[in-house]
């Protein structure tokens, strides 16, 4: 039996560029609004949007970890501000969100992302662990995963320990038997370290220096380095158990 029992994996900016993906999805949304809800398109493109977003965040503070529902409510409020009746505004908001969400899941993987997932999933169970709202089925990675946990499900976002503990509980393993892989020093590395997991920091752009208090088990600058990093962690763990 492997001494390493579980891999948890961040998605956005670990497997793909989320900012580029969101920008493209927003463009799809704006084009759809222009064609199907012109009054809402005018409002969505106006300077009033920032205030409306903030108002919606205050109105639905309970949705701060559920980005999909929150965006739907923002779109609903856009439709209402554009004077659509409530029932029509709800239908338009749901339809607009679906256009956005299709684009949000049309990801372009970083080099070696899928090869890495294929290699690791043949040896370890992998759980996605994300603060975002990417759909693992629609992004095409569900075949490599044993589970997928989002902040919307947990009601908390990384680095909250509940996110990591949920994965450990579902997999039935202890923290020292797991390695978490992610790009964010606080959300991923600090969060995983705090619960006792091993960690691999995906620093593809080499933009940050690691603080000593946040030192990951390994740092990689390309996804092709992850498999060997995981093997090194397992080797060290096996030695410690002898």
mmCIF file of C-alpha atoms in Angstrom:
data_model
loop_
_atom_site.group_PDB
_atom_site.id
_atom_site.type_symbol
_atom_site.label_atom_id
_atom_site.label_comp_id
_atom_site.label_asym_id
_atom_site.label_seq_id
_atom_site.Cartn_x
_atom_site.Cartn_y
_atom_site.Cartn_z
ATOM 1 C CA UNK A 1 0.000 0.000 0.000
ATOM 2 C CA UNK A 2 1.222 3.514 -0.797
ATOM 3 C CA UNK A 3 2.320 5.527 2.216
ATOM 4 C CA UNK A 4 0.802 8.494 0.382
ATOM 5 C CA UNK A 5 -2.944 7.910 0.216
ATOM 6 C CA UNK A 6 -4.443 11.028 -1.354
ATOM 7 C CA UNK A 7 -3.729 13.997 -3.603
ATOM 8 C CA UNK A 8 -5.837 17.138 -3.396
ATOM 9 C CA UNK A 9 -5.554 19.583 -6.248
ATOM 10 C CA UNK A 10 -6.454 23.212 -6.826
ATOM 11 C CA UNK A 11 -7.874 24.027 -10.275
ATOM 12 C CA UNK A 12 -7.815 27.734 -11.224
ATOM 13 C CA UNK A 13 -4.299 28.982 -12.050
ATOM 14 C CA UNK A 14 -2.967 25.526 -11.209
ATOM 15 C CA UNK A 15 -4.305 23.630 -14.236
ATOM 16 C CA UNK A 16 -5.341 26.616 -16.384
ATOM 17 C CA UNK A 17 -5.213 30.412 -16.589
ATOM 18 C CA UNK A 18 -8.451 31.446 -14.877
ATOM 19 C CA UNK A 19 -8.148 35.177 -15.608
ATOM 20 C CA UNK A 20 -7.901 34.550 -19.349
ATOM 21 C CA UNK A 21 -10.781 32.078 -19.132
ATOM 22 C CA UNK A 22 -13.025 34.511 -17.233
ATOM 23 C CA UNK A 23 -12.261 37.347 -19.651
ATOM 24 C CA UNK A 24 -13.352 35.191 -22.588
ATOM 25 C CA UNK A 25 -16.486 34.083 -20.720
ATOM 26 C CA UNK A 26 -17.335 37.705 -19.933
ATOM 27 C CA UNK A 27 -17.014 38.581 -23.623
ATOM 28 C CA UNK A 28 -19.460 35.774 -24.478
ATOM 29 C CA UNK A 29 -21.858 37.087 -21.837
ATOM 30 C CA UNK A 30 -21.691 40.687 -23.064
ATOM 31 C CA UNK A 31 -22.333 39.595 -26.661
ATOM 32 C CA UNK A 32 -25.333 37.548 -25.519
ATOM 33 C CA UNK A 33 -26.752 40.456 -23.543
ATOM 34 C CA UNK A 34 -26.409 42.731 -26.567
ATOM 35 C CA UNK A 35 -28.434 40.283 -28.669
ATOM 36 C CA UNK A 36 -31.037 39.087 -26.141
ATOM 37 C CA UNK A 37 -31.371 41.770 -23.446
ATOM 38 C CA UNK A 38 -30.229 45.083 -24.850
ATOM 39 C CA UNK A 39 -31.446 47.164 -21.900
ATOM 40 C CA UNK A 40 -29.488 44.923 -19.524
ATOM 41 C CA UNK A 41 -26.454 45.108 -21.819
ATOM 42 C CA UNK A 42 -26.502 48.895 -21.555
ATOM 43 C CA UNK A 43 -26.642 48.731 -17.755
ATOM 44 C CA UNK A 44 -24.033 45.936 -17.527
ATOM 45 C CA UNK A 45 -21.593 48.085 -19.481
ATOM 46 C CA UNK A 46 -22.245 51.210 -17.387
ATOM 47 C CA UNK A 47 -20.457 52.735 -14.422
ATOM 48 C CA UNK A 48 -23.395 51.695 -12.213
ATOM 49 C CA UNK A 49 -22.315 48.042 -12.272
ATOM 50 C CA UNK A 50 -19.764 48.347 -9.479
ATOM 51 C CA UNK A 51 -22.352 49.691 -7.053
ATOM 52 C CA UNK A 52 -24.838 47.010 -8.095
ATOM 53 C CA UNK A 53 -22.250 44.265 -7.543
ATOM 54 C CA UNK A 54 -21.480 45.619 -4.086
ATOM 55 C CA UNK A 55 -25.170 45.861 -3.230
ATOM 56 C CA UNK A 56 -25.711 42.270 -4.356
ATOM 57 C CA UNK A 57 -22.779 41.087 -2.245
ATOM 58 C CA UNK A 58 -24.310 42.767 0.794
ATOM 59 C CA UNK A 59 -27.769 41.444 -0.048
ATOM 60 C CA UNK A 60 -26.511 37.878 -0.443
ATOM 61 C CA UNK A 61 -23.637 37.655 2.018
ATOM 62 C CA UNK A 62 -24.545 34.000 2.535
ATOM 63 C CA UNK A 63 -23.494 33.309 -1.064
ATOM 64 C CA UNK A 64 -19.960 34.698 -0.788
ATOM 65 C CA UNK A 65 -18.516 31.167 -1.153
ATOM 66 C CA UNK A 66 -20.920 30.182 -3.965
ATOM 67 C CA UNK A 67 -19.718 32.072 -7.014
ATOM 68 C CA UNK A 68 -22.288 30.584 -9.388
ATOM 69 C CA UNK A 69 -25.352 31.531 -7.350
ATOM 70 C CA UNK A 70 -23.820 34.921 -6.585
ATOM 71 C CA UNK A 71 -23.279 35.695 -10.265
ATOM 72 C CA UNK A 72 -26.861 34.639 -11.054
ATOM 73 C CA UNK A 73 -28.138 37.052 -8.408
ATOM 74 C CA UNK A 74 -25.976 39.838 -9.829
ATOM 75 C CA UNK A 75 -27.398 39.162 -13.287
ATOM 76 C CA UNK A 76 -30.928 39.083 -11.866
ATOM 77 C CA UNK A 77 -30.374 42.495 -10.296
ATOM 78 C CA UNK A 78 -29.006 43.766 -13.610
ATOM 79 C CA UNK A 79 -32.196 42.622 -15.335
ATOM 80 C CA UNK A 80 -34.356 44.263 -12.691
ATOM 81 C CA UNK A 81 -32.359 47.502 -12.950
ATOM 82 C CA UNK A 82 -33.049 47.357 -16.690
ATOM 83 C CA UNK A 83 -36.791 47.264 -15.875
ATOM 84 C CA UNK A 84 -37.524 43.649 -16.799
ATOM 85 C CA UNK A 85 -40.399 42.135 -14.786
ATOM 86 C CA UNK A 86 -39.248 39.788 -12.003
ATOM 87 C CA UNK A 87 -40.222 36.501 -13.679
ATOM 88 C CA UNK A 88 -38.637 37.497 -16.993
ATOM 89 C CA UNK A 89 -35.582 38.881 -15.181
ATOM 90 C CA UNK A 90 -35.068 35.531 -13.446
ATOM 91 C CA UNK A 91 -35.279 33.603 -16.723
ATOM 92 C CA UNK A 92 -32.917 36.005 -18.465
ATOM 93 C CA UNK A 93 -30.447 35.852 -15.564
ATOM 94 C CA UNK A 94 -30.371 32.045 -15.651
ATOM 95 C CA UNK A 95 -29.922 32.026 -19.434
ATOM 96 C CA UNK A 96 -27.192 34.665 -19.290
ATOM 97 C CA UNK A 97 -25.366 32.760 -16.587
ATOM 98 C CA UNK A 98 -25.417 29.581 -18.672
ATOM 99 C CA UNK A 99 -23.702 31.460 -21.506
ATOM 100 C CA UNK A 100 -21.069 32.722 -19.083
ATOM 101 C CA UNK A 101 -20.643 29.328 -17.407
ATOM 102 C CA UNK A 102 -20.102 27.541 -20.717
ATOM 103 C CA UNK A 103 -17.214 29.921 -21.384
ATOM 104 C CA UNK A 104 -15.949 29.642 -17.822
ATOM 105 C CA UNK A 105 -15.508 25.901 -18.344
ATOM 106 C CA UNK A 106 -13.940 26.227 -21.802
ATOM 107 C CA UNK A 107 -10.481 26.144 -20.277
ATOM 108 C CA UNK A 108 -7.089 25.982 -21.975
ATOM 109 C CA UNK A 109 -4.869 23.749 -19.891
ATOM 110 C CA UNK A 110 -1.335 24.658 -18.980
ATOM 111 C CA UNK A 111 1.293 22.449 -20.672
ATOM 112 C CA UNK A 112 1.436 18.918 -19.208
ATOM 113 C CA UNK A 113 -1.678 19.381 -17.039
ATOM 114 C CA UNK A 114 -3.587 16.436 -18.504
ATOM 115 C CA UNK A 115 -0.540 14.201 -18.702
ATOM 116 C CA UNK A 116 0.168 14.925 -15.038
ATOM 117 C CA UNK A 117 -3.395 14.093 -14.050
ATOM 118 C CA UNK A 118 -3.349 10.878 -16.042
ATOM 119 C CA UNK A 119 -0.074 9.737 -14.464
ATOM 120 C CA UNK A 120 -1.013 10.594 -10.888
ATOM 121 C CA UNK A 121 -4.569 9.237 -11.097
ATOM 122 C CA UNK A 122 -3.209 5.822 -12.075
ATOM 123 C CA UNK A 123 -1.493 5.616 -8.679
ATOM 124 C CA UNK A 124 -3.409 7.839 -6.243
ATOM 125 C CA UNK A 125 -6.971 9.006 -5.666
ATOM 126 C CA UNK A 126 -7.222 12.690 -6.571
ATOM 127 C CA UNK A 127 -9.746 15.178 -5.199
ATOM 128 C CA UNK A 128 -10.252 18.626 -6.704
ATOM 129 C CA UNK A 129 -10.319 21.275 -3.981
ATOM 130 C CA UNK A 130 -11.369 24.683 -5.280
ATOM 131 C CA UNK A 131 -12.642 28.069 -4.155
ATOM 132 C CA UNK A 132 -13.902 28.594 -7.707
ATOM 133 C CA UNK A 133 -16.903 27.248 -9.576
ATOM 134 C CA UNK A 134 -15.360 25.296 -12.438
ATOM 135 C CA UNK A 135 -17.314 22.157 -13.334
ATOM 136 C CA UNK A 136 -14.972 19.161 -13.441
ATOM 137 C CA UNK A 137 -17.272 17.342 -15.882
ATOM 138 C CA UNK A 138 -17.441 20.240 -18.311
ATOM 139 C CA UNK A 139 -13.732 21.015 -18.117
ATOM 140 C CA UNK A 140 -13.003 17.382 -18.996
ATOM 141 C CA UNK A 141 -11.036 16.289 -15.919
ATOM 142 C CA UNK A 142 -13.641 14.283 -13.993
ATOM 143 C CA UNK A 143 -12.229 11.013 -15.345
ATOM 144 C CA UNK A 144 -9.067 11.622 -13.306
ATOM 145 C CA UNK A 145 -10.833 12.487 -10.050
ATOM 146 C CA UNK A 146 -12.267 10.459 -7.201
ATOM 147 C CA UNK A 147 -14.012 13.537 -5.838
ATOM 148 C CA UNK A 148 -14.465 17.282 -6.233
ATOM 149 C CA UNK A 149 -15.006 19.688 -3.342
ATOM 150 C CA UNK A 150 -15.879 23.356 -3.776
ATOM 151 C CA UNK A 151 -16.220 26.227 -1.352
ATOM 152 C CA UNK A 152 -19.908 26.397 -2.304
ATOM 153 C CA UNK A 153 -20.415 22.872 -0.950
ATOM 154 C CA UNK A 154 -18.435 23.422 2.247
ATOM 155 C CA UNK A 155 -19.633 26.957 2.975
ATOM 156 C CA UNK A 156 -16.038 28.084 3.476
ATOM 157 C CA UNK A 157 -13.071 28.881 1.253
ATOM 158 C CA UNK A 158 -9.434 27.854 1.418
ATOM 159 C CA UNK A 159 -7.373 28.387 3.544
ATOM 160 C CA UNK A 160 -10.210 27.513 5.933
ATOM 161 C CA UNK A 161 -9.308 24.091 7.380
ATOM 162 C CA UNK A 162 -12.831 22.840 6.728
ATOM 163 C CA UNK A 163 -12.064 22.668 3.018
ATOM 164 C CA UNK A 164 -9.085 20.385 3.533
ATOM 165 C CA UNK A 165 -10.726 18.384 6.299
ATOM 166 C CA UNK A 166 -13.726 17.664 4.086
ATOM 167 C CA UNK A 167 -11.447 16.034 1.533
ATOM 168 C CA UNK A 168 -9.645 14.025 4.204
ATOM 169 C CA UNK A 169 -12.933 12.873 5.698
ATOM 170 C CA UNK A 170 -14.405 11.861 2.343
ATOM 171 C CA UNK A 171 -11.270 9.945 1.404
ATOM 172 C CA UNK A 172 -10.881 8.434 4.871
ATOM 173 C CA UNK A 173 -7.213 9.353 5.250
ATOM 174 C CA UNK A 174 -5.112 11.345 7.682
ATOM 175 C CA UNK A 175 -3.490 14.671 6.825
ATOM 176 C CA UNK A 176 0.081 13.327 6.769
ATOM 177 C CA UNK A 177 -1.012 10.813 4.105
ATOM 178 C CA UNK A 178 -2.060 13.588 1.720
ATOM 179 C CA UNK A 179 -0.310 16.109 -0.501
ATOM 180 C CA UNK A 180 -2.076 19.236 -1.712
ATOM 181 C CA UNK A 181 -1.065 20.868 -5.003
ATOM 182 C CA UNK A 182 -1.870 24.500 -5.734
ATOM 183 C CA UNK A 183 -0.660 27.896 -6.909
ATOM 184 C CA UNK A 184 -1.746 30.181 -4.047
ATOM 185 C CA UNK A 185 0.634 30.563 -1.120
ATOM 186 C CA UNK A 186 -2.066 31.446 1.402
ATOM 187 C CA UNK A 187 -5.104 29.546 0.148
ATOM 188 C CA UNK A 188 -3.242 26.394 -0.862
ATOM 189 C CA UNK A 189 0.133 26.154 0.866
ATOM 190 C CA UNK A 190 -0.686 27.846 4.160
ATOM 191 C CA UNK A 191 -4.055 26.124 4.331
ATOM 192 C CA UNK A 192 -2.687 22.651 3.632
ATOM 193 C CA UNK A 193 0.275 23.070 5.981
ATOM 194 C CA UNK A 194 -1.996 24.225 8.801
ATOM 195 C CA UNK A 195 -3.905 20.931 8.788
ATOM 196 C CA UNK A 196 -0.752 18.819 8.486
ATOM 197 C CA UNK A 197 -0.735 18.007 4.779
ATOM 198 C CA UNK A 198 2.305 17.956 2.538
ATOM 199 C CA UNK A 199 2.193 20.607 -0.183
ATOM 200 C CA UNK A 200 3.479 21.365 -3.658
ATOM 201 C CA UNK A 201 3.519 25.009 -4.684
ATOM 202 C CA UNK A 202 2.845 25.493 -8.398
ATOM 203 C CA UNK A 203 4.786 28.693 -9.137
ATOM 204 C CA UNK A 204 4.570 28.785 -12.917
ATOM 205 C CA UNK A 205 5.456 32.470 -13.291
ATOM 206 C CA UNK A 206 8.170 32.591 -10.615
ATOM 207 C CA UNK A 207 6.619 35.806 -9.349
ATOM 208 C CA UNK A 208 6.831 35.340 -5.584
ATOM 209 C CA UNK A 209 9.345 34.432 -2.950
ATOM 210 C CA UNK A 210 8.271 31.988 -0.273
ATOM 211 C CA UNK A 211 8.157 33.215 3.288
ATOM 212 C CA UNK A 212 9.794 30.807 5.706
ATOM 213 C CA UNK A 213 6.495 30.346 7.535
ATOM 214 C CA UNK A 214 4.876 29.211 4.261
ATOM 215 C CA UNK A 215 7.552 26.873 2.981
ATOM 216 C CA UNK A 216 5.934 24.137 0.863
ATOM 217 C CA UNK A 217 7.232 20.583 0.721
ATOM 218 C CA UNK A 218 8.185 21.273 -2.911
ATOM 219 C CA UNK A 219 8.063 24.150 -5.379
ATOM 220 C CA UNK A 220 7.618 23.464 -9.090
ATOM 221 C CA UNK A 221 7.870 25.875 -12.009
ATOM 222 C CA UNK A 222 6.322 23.542 -14.600
ATOM 223 C CA UNK A 223 3.571 20.964 -14.257
ATOM 224 C CA UNK A 224 5.896 18.280 -15.651
ATOM 225 C CA UNK A 225 7.817 18.473 -12.343
ATOM 226 C CA UNK A 226 4.866 17.487 -10.157
ATOM 227 C CA UNK A 227 5.016 13.708 -10.624
ATOM 228 C CA UNK A 228 8.617 13.537 -9.410
ATOM 229 C CA UNK A 229 7.824 15.907 -6.521
ATOM 230 C CA UNK A 230 4.985 13.641 -5.408
ATOM 231 C CA UNK A 231 7.295 10.627 -5.684
ATOM 232 C CA UNK A 232 9.878 12.384 -3.526
ATOM 233 C CA UNK A 233 7.279 13.162 -0.864
ATOM 234 C CA UNK A 234 6.106 9.562 -0.867
ATOM 235 C CA UNK A 235 9.683 8.323 -0.643
ATOM 236 C CA UNK A 236 10.409 10.526 2.352
ATOM 237 C CA UNK A 237 7.151 9.479 4.000
ATOM 238 C CA UNK A 238 7.966 5.807 3.473
ATOM 239 C CA UNK A 239 11.398 6.272 5.023
ATOM 240 C CA UNK A 240 9.902 7.994 8.055
ATOM 241 C CA UNK A 241 7.575 5.064 8.634
ATOM 242 C CA UNK A 242 10.364 2.470 8.687
#
